[in-house]
PDB file of N, CA, C and O in Angstrom:
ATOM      1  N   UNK A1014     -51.463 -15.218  13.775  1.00 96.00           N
ATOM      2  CA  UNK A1014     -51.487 -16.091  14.936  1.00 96.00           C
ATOM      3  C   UNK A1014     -50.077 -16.243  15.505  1.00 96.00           C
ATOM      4  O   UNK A1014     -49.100 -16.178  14.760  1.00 96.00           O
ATOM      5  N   UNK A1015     -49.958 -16.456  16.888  1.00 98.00           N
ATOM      6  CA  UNK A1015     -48.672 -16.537  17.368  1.00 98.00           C
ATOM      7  C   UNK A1015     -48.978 -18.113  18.234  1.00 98.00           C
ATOM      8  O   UNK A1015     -50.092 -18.596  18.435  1.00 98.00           O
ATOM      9  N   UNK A1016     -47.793 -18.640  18.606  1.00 98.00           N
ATOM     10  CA  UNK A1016     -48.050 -19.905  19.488  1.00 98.00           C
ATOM     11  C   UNK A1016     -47.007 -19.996  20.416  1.00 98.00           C
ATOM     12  O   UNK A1016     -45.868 -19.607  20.161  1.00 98.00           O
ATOM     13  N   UNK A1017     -47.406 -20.582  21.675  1.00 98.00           N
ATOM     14  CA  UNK A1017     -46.502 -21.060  22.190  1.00 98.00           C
ATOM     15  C   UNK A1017     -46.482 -22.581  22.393  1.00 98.00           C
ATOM     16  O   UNK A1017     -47.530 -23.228  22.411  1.00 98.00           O
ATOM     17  N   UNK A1018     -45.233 -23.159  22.550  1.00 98.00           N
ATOM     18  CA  UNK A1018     -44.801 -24.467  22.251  1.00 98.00           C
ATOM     19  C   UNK A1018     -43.745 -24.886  23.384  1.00 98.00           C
ATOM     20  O   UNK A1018     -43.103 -24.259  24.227  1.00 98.00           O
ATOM     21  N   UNK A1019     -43.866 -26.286  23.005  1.00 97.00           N
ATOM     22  CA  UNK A1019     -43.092 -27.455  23.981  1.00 97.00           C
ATOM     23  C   UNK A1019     -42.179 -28.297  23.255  1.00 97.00           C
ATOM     24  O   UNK A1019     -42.662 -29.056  22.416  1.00 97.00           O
ATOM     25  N   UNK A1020     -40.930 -28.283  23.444  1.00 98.00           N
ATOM     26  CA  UNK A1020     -39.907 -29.016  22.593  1.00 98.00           C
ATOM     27  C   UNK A1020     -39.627 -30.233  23.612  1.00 98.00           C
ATOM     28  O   UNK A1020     -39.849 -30.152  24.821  1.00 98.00           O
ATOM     29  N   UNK A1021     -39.283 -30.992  23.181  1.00 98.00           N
ATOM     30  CA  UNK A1021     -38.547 -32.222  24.098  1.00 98.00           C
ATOM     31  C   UNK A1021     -36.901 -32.431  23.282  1.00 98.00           C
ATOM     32  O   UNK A1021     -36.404 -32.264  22.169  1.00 98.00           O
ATOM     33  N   UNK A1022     -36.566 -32.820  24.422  1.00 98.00           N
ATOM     34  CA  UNK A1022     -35.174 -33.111  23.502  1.00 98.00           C
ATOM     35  C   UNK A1022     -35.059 -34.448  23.613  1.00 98.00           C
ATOM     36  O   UNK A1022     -35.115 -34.706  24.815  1.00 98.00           O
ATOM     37  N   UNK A1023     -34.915 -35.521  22.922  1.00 97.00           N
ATOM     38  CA  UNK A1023     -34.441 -36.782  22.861  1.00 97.00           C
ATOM     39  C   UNK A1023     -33.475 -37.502  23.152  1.00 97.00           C
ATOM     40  O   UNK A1023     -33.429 -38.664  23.554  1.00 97.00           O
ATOM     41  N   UNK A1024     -32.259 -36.346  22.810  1.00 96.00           N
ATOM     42  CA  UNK A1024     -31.041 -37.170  23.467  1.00 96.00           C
ATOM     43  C   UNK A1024     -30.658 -36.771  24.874  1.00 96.00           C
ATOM     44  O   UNK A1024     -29.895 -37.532  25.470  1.00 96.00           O
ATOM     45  N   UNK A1025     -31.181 -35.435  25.620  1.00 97.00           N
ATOM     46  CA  UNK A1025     -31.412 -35.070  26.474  1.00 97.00           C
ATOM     47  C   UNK A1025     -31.899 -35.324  27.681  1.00 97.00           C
ATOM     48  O   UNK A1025     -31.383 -35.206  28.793  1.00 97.00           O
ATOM     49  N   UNK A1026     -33.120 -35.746  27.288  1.00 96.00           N
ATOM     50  CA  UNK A1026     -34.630 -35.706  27.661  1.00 96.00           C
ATOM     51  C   UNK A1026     -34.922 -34.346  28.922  1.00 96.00           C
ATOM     52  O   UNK A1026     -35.259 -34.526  30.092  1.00 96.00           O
ATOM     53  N   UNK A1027     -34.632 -32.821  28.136  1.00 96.00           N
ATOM     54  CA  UNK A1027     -35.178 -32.121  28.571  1.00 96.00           C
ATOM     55  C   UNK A1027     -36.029 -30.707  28.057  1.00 96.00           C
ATOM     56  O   UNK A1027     -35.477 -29.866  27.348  1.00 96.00           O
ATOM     57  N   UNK A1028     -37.427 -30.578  28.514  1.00 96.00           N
ATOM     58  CA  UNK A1028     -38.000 -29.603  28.273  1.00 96.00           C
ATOM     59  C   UNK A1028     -37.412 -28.355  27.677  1.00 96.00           C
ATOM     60  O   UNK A1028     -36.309 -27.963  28.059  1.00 96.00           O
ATOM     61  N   UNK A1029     -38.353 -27.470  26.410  1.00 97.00           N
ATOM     62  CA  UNK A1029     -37.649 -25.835  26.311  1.00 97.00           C
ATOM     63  C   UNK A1029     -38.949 -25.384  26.116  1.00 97.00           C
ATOM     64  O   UNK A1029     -39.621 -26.161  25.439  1.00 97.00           O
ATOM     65  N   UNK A1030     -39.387 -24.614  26.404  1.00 97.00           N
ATOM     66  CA  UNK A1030     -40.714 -23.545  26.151  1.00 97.00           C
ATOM     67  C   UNK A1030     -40.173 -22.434  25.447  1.00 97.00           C
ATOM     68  O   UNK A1030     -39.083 -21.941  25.739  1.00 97.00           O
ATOM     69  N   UNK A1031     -41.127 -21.902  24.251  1.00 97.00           N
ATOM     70  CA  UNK A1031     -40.843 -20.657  23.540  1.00 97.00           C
ATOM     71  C   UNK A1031     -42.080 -20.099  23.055  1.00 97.00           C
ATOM     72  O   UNK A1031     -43.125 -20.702  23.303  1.00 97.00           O
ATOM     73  N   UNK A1032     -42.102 -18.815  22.265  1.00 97.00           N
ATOM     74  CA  UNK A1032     -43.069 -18.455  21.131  1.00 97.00           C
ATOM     75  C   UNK A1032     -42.632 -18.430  20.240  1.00 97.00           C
ATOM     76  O   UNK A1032     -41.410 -18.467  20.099  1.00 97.00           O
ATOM     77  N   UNK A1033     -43.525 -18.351  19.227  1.00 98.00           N
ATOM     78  CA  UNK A1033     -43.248 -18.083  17.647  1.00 98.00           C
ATOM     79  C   UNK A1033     -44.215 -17.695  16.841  1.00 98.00           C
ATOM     80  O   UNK A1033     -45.342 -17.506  17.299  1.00 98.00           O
ATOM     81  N   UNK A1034     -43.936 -17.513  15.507  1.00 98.00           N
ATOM     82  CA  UNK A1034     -45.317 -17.304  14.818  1.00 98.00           C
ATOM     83  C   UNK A1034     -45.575 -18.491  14.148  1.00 98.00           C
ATOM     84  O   UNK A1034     -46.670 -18.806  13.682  1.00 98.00           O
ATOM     85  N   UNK A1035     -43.981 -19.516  14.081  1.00 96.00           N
ATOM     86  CA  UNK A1035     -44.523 -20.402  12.699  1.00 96.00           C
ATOM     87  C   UNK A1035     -43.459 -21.629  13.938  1.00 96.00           C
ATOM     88  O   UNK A1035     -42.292 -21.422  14.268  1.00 96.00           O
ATOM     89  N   UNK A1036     -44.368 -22.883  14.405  1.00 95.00           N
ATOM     90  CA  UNK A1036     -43.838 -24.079  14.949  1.00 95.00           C
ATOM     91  C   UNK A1036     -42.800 -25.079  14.294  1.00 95.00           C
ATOM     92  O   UNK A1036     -42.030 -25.982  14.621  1.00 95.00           O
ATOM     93  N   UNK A1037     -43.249 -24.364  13.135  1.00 95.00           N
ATOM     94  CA  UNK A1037     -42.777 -25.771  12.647  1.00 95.00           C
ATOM     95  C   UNK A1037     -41.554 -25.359  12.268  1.00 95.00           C
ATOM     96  O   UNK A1037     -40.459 -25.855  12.533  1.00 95.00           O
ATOM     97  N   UNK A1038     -41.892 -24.185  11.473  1.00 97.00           N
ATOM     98  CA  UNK A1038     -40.046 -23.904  10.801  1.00 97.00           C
ATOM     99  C   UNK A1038     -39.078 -23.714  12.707  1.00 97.00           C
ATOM    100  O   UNK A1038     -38.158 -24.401  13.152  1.00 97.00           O
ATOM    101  N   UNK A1039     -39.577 -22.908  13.149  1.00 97.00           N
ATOM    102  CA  UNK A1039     -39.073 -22.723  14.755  1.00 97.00           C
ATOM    103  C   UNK A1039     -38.595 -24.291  14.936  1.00 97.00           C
ATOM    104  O   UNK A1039     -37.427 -24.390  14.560  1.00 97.00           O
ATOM    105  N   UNK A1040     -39.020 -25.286  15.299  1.00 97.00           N
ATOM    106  CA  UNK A1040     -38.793 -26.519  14.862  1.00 97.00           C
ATOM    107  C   UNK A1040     -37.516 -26.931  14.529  1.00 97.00           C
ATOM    108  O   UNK A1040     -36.578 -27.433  15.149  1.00 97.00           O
ATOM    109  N   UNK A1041     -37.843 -26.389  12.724  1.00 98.00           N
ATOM    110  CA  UNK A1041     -36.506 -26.603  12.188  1.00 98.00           C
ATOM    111  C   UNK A1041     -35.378 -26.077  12.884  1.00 98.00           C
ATOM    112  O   UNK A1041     -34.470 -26.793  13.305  1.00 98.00           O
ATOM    113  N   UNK A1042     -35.420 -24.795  13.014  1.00 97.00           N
ATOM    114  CA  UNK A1042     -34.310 -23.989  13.189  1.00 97.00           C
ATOM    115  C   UNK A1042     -33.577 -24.528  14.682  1.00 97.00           C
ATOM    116  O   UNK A1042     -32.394 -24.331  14.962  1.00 97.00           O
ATOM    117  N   UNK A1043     -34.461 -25.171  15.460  1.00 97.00           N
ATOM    118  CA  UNK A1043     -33.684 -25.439  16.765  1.00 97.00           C
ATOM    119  C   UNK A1043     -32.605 -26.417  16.350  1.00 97.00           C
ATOM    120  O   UNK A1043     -31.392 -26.290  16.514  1.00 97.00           O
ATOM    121  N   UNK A1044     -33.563 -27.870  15.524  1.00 98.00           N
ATOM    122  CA  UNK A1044     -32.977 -28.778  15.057  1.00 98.00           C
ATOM    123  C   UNK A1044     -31.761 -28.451  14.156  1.00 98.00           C
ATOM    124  O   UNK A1044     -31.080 -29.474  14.221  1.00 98.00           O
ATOM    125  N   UNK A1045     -31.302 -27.815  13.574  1.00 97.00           N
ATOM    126  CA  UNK A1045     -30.416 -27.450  12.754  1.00 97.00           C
ATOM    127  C   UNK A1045     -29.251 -26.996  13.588  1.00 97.00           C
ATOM    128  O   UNK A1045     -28.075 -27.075  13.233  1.00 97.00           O
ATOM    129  N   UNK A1046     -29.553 -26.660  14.384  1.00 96.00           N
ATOM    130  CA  UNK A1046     -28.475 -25.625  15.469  1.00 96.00           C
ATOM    131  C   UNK A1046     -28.378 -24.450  15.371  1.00 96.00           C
ATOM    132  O   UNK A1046     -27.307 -23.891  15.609  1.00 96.00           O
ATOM    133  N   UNK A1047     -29.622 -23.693  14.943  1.00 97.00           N
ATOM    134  CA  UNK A1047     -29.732 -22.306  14.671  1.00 97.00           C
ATOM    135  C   UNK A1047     -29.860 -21.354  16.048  1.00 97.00           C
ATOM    136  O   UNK A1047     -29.644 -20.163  16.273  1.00 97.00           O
ATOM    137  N   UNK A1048     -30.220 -22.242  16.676  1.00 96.00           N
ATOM    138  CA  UNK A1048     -30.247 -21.333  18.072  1.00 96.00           C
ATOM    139  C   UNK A1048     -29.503 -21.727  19.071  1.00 96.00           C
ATOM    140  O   UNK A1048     -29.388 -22.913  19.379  1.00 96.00           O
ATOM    141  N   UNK A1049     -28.898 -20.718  19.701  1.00 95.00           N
ATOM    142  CA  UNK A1049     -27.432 -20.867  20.606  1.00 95.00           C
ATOM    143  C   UNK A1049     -27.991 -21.731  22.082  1.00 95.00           C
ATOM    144  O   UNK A1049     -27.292 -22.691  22.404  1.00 95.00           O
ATOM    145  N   UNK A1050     -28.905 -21.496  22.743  1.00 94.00           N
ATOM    146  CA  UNK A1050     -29.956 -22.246  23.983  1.00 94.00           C
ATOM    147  C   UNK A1050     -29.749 -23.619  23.592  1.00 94.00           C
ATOM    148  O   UNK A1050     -29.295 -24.435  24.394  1.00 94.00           O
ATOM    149  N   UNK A1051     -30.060 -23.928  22.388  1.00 97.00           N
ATOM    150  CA  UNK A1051     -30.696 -25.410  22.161  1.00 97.00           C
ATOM    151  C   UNK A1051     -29.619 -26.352  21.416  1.00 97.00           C
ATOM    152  O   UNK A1051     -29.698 -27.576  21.310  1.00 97.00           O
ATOM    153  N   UNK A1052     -28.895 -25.761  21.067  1.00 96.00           N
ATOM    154  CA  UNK A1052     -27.853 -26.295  20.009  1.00 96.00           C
ATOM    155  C   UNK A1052     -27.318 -27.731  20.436  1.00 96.00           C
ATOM    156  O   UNK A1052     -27.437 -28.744  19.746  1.00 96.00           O
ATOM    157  N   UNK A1053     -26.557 -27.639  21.995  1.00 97.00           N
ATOM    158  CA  UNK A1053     -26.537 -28.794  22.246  1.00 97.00           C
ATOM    159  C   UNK A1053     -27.596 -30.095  22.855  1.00 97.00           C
ATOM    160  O   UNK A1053     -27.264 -31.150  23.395  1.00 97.00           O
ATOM    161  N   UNK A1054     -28.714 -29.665  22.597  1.00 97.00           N
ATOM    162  CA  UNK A1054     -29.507 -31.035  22.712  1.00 97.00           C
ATOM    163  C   UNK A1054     -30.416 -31.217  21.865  1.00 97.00           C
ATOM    164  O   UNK A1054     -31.588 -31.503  22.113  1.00 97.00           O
ATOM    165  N   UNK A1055     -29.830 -31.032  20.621  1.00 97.00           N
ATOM    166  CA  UNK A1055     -30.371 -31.801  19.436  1.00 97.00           C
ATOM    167  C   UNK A1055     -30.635 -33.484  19.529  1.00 97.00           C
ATOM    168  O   UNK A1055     -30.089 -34.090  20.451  1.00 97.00           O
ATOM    169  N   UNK A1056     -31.253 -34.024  18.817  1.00 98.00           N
ATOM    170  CA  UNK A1056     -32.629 -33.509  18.362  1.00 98.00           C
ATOM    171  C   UNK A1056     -34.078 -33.228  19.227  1.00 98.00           C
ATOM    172  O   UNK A1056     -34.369 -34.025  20.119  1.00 98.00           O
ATOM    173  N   UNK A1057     -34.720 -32.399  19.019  1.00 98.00           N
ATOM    174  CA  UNK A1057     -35.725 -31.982  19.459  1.00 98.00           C
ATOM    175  C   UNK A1057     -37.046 -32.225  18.441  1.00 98.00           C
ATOM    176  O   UNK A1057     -36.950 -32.282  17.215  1.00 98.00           O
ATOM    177  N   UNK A1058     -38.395 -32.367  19.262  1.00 98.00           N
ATOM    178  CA  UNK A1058     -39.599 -33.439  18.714  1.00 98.00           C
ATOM    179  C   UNK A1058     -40.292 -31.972  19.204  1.00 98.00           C
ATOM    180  O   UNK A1058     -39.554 -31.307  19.931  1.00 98.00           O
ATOM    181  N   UNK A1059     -41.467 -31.450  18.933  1.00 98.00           N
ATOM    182  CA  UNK A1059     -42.549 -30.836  19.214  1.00 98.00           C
ATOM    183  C   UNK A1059     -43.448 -31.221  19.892  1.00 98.00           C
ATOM    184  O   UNK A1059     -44.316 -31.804  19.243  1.00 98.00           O
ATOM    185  N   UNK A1060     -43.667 -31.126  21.225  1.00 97.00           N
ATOM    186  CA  UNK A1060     -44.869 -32.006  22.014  1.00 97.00           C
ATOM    187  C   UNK A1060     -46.430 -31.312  21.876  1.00 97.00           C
ATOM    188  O   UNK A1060     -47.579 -31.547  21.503  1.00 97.00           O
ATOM    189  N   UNK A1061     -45.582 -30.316  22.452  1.00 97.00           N
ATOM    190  CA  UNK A1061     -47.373 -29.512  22.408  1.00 97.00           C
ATOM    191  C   UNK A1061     -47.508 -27.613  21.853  1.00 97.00           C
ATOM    192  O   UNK A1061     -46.684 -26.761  22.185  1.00 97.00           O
ATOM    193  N   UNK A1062     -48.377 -27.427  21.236  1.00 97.00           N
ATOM    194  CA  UNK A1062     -48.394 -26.113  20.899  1.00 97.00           C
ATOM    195  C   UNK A1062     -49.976 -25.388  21.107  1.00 97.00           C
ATOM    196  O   UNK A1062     -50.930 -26.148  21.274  1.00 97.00           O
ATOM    197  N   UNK A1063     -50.178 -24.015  21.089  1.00 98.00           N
ATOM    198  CA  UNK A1063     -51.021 -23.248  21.320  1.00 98.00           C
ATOM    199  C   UNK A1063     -51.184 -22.106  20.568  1.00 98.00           C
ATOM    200  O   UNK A1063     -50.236 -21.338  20.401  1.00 98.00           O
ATOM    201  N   UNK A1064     -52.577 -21.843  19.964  1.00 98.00           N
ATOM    202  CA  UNK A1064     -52.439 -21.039  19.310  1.00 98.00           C
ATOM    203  C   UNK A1064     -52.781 -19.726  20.099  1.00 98.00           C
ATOM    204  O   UNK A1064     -53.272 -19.899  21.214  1.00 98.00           O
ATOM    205  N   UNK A1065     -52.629 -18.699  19.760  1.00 98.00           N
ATOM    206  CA  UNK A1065     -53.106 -17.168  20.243  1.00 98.00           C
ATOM    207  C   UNK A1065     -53.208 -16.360  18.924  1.00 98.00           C
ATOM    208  O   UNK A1065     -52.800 -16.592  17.786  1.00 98.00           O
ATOM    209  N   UNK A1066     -53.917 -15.298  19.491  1.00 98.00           N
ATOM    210  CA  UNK A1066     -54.324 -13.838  18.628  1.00 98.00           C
ATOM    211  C   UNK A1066     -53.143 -12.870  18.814  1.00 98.00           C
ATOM    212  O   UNK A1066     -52.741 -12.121  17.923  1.00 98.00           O
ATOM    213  N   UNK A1067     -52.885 -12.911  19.429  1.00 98.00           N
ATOM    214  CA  UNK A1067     -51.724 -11.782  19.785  1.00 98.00           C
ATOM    215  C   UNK A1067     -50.440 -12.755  20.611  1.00 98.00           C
ATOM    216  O   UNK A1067     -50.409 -13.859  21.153  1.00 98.00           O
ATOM    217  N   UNK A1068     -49.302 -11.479  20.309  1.00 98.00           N
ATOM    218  CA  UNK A1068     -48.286 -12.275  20.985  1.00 98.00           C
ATOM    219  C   UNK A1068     -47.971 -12.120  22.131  1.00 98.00           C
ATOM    220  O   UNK A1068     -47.157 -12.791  22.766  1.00 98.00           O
ATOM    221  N   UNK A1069     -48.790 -10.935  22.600  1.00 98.00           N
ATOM    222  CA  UNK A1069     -48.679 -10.657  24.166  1.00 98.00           C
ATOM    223  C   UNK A1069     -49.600 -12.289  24.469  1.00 98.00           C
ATOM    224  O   UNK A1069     -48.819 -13.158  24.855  1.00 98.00           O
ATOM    225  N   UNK A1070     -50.471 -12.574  24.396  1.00 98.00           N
ATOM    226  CA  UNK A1070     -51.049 -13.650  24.622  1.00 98.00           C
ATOM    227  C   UNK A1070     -50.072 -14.768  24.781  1.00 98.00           C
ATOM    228  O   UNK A1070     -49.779 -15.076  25.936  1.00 98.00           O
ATOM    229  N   UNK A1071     -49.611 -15.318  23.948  1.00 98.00           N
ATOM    230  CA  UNK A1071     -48.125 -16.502  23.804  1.00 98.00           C
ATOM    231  C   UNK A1071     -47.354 -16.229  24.666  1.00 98.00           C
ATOM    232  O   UNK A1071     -47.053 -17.055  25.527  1.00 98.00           O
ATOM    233  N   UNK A1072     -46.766 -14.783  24.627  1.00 97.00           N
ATOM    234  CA  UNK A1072     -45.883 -14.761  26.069  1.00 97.00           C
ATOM    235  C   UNK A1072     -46.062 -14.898  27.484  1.00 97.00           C
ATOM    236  O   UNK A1072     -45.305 -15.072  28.439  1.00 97.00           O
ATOM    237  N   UNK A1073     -47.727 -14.721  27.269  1.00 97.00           N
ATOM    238  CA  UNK A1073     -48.275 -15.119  28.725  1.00 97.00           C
ATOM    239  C   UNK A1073     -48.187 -16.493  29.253  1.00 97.00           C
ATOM    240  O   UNK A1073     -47.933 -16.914  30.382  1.00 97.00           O
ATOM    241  N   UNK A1074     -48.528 -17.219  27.877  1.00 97.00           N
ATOM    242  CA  UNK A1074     -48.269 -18.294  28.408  1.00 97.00           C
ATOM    243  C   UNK A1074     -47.260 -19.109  28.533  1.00 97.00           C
ATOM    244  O   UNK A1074     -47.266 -20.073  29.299  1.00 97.00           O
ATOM    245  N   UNK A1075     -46.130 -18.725  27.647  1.00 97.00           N
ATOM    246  CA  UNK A1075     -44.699 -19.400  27.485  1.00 97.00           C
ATOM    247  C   UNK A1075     -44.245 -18.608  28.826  1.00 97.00           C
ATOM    248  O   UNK A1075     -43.340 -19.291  29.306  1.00 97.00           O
ATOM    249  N   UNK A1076     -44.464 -17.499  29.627  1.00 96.00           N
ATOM    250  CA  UNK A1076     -43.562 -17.252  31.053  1.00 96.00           C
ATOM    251  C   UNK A1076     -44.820 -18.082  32.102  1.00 96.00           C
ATOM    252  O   UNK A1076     -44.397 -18.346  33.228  1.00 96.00           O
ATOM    253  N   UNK A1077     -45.899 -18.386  31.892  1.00 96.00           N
ATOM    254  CA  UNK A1077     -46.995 -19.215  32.628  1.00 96.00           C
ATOM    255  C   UNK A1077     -46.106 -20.134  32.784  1.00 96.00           C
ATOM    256  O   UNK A1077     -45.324 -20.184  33.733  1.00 96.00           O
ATOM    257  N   UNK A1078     -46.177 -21.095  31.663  1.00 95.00           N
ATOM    258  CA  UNK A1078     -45.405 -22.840  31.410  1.00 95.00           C
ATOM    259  C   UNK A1078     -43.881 -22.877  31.755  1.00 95.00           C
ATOM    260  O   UNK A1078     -43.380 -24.000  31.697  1.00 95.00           O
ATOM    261  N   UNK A1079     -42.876 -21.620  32.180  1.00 94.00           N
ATOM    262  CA  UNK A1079     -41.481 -21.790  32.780  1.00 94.00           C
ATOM    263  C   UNK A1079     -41.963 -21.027  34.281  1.00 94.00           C
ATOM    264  O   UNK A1079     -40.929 -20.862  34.927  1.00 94.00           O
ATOM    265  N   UNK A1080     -42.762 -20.681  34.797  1.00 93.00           N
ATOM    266  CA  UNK A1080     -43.000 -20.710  35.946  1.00 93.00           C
ATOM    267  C   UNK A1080     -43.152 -22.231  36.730  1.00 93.00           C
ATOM    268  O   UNK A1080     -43.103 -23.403  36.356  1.00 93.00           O
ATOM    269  N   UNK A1081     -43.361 -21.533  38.019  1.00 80.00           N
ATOM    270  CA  UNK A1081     -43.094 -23.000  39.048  1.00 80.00           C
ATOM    271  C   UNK A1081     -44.531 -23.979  38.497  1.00 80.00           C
ATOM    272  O   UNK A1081     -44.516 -25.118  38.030  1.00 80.00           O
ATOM    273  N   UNK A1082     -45.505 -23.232  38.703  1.00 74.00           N
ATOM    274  CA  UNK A1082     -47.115 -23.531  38.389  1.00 74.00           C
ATOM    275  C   UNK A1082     -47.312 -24.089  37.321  1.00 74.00           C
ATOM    276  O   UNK A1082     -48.216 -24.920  37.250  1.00 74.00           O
ATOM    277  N   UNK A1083     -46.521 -23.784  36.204  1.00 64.00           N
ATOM    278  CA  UNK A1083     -46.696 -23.975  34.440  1.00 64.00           C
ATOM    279  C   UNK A1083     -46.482 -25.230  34.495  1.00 64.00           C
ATOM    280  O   UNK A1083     -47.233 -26.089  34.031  1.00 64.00           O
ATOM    281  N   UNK A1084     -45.077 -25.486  35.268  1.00 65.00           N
ATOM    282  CA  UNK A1084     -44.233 -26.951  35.117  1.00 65.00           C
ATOM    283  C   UNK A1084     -44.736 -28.140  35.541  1.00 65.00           C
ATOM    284  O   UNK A1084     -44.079 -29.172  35.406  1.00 65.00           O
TER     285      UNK A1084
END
């Protein structure tokens, strides 16, 4: 299964859309500062996620949800 997901940032308060295979560790790793995009608006909460069969599927919808329409 692949998913795509909705981060919020808290101290921010702004949106990130991505895929992954696993939310939660993805999750972690933003929170930690593992990823260069997100690093400075730690901490980040998980709002919403989706599952799919494929990852062409997830990417459809993670470039759907950063389109004008998605937002």
């Amino acid at each position: 299964m692949y998913y795509a997901y909705l981060l919020y940032s808290l101290s921010h308060r702004r949106p990130y859309v991505g895929q992954t295979k696993d939310p939660v560790k993805r999750l972690e790793r933003h929170n930690r500062g593992m990823v260069t995009s997100t690093r400075i608006y730690v901490p980040w909460v998980l709002v919403w996620s989706q599952a799919f069969g494929t990852r062409a599927e997830a990417m459809r919808m993670e470039k759907w949800l950063k389109s004008g329409v998605g937002r």
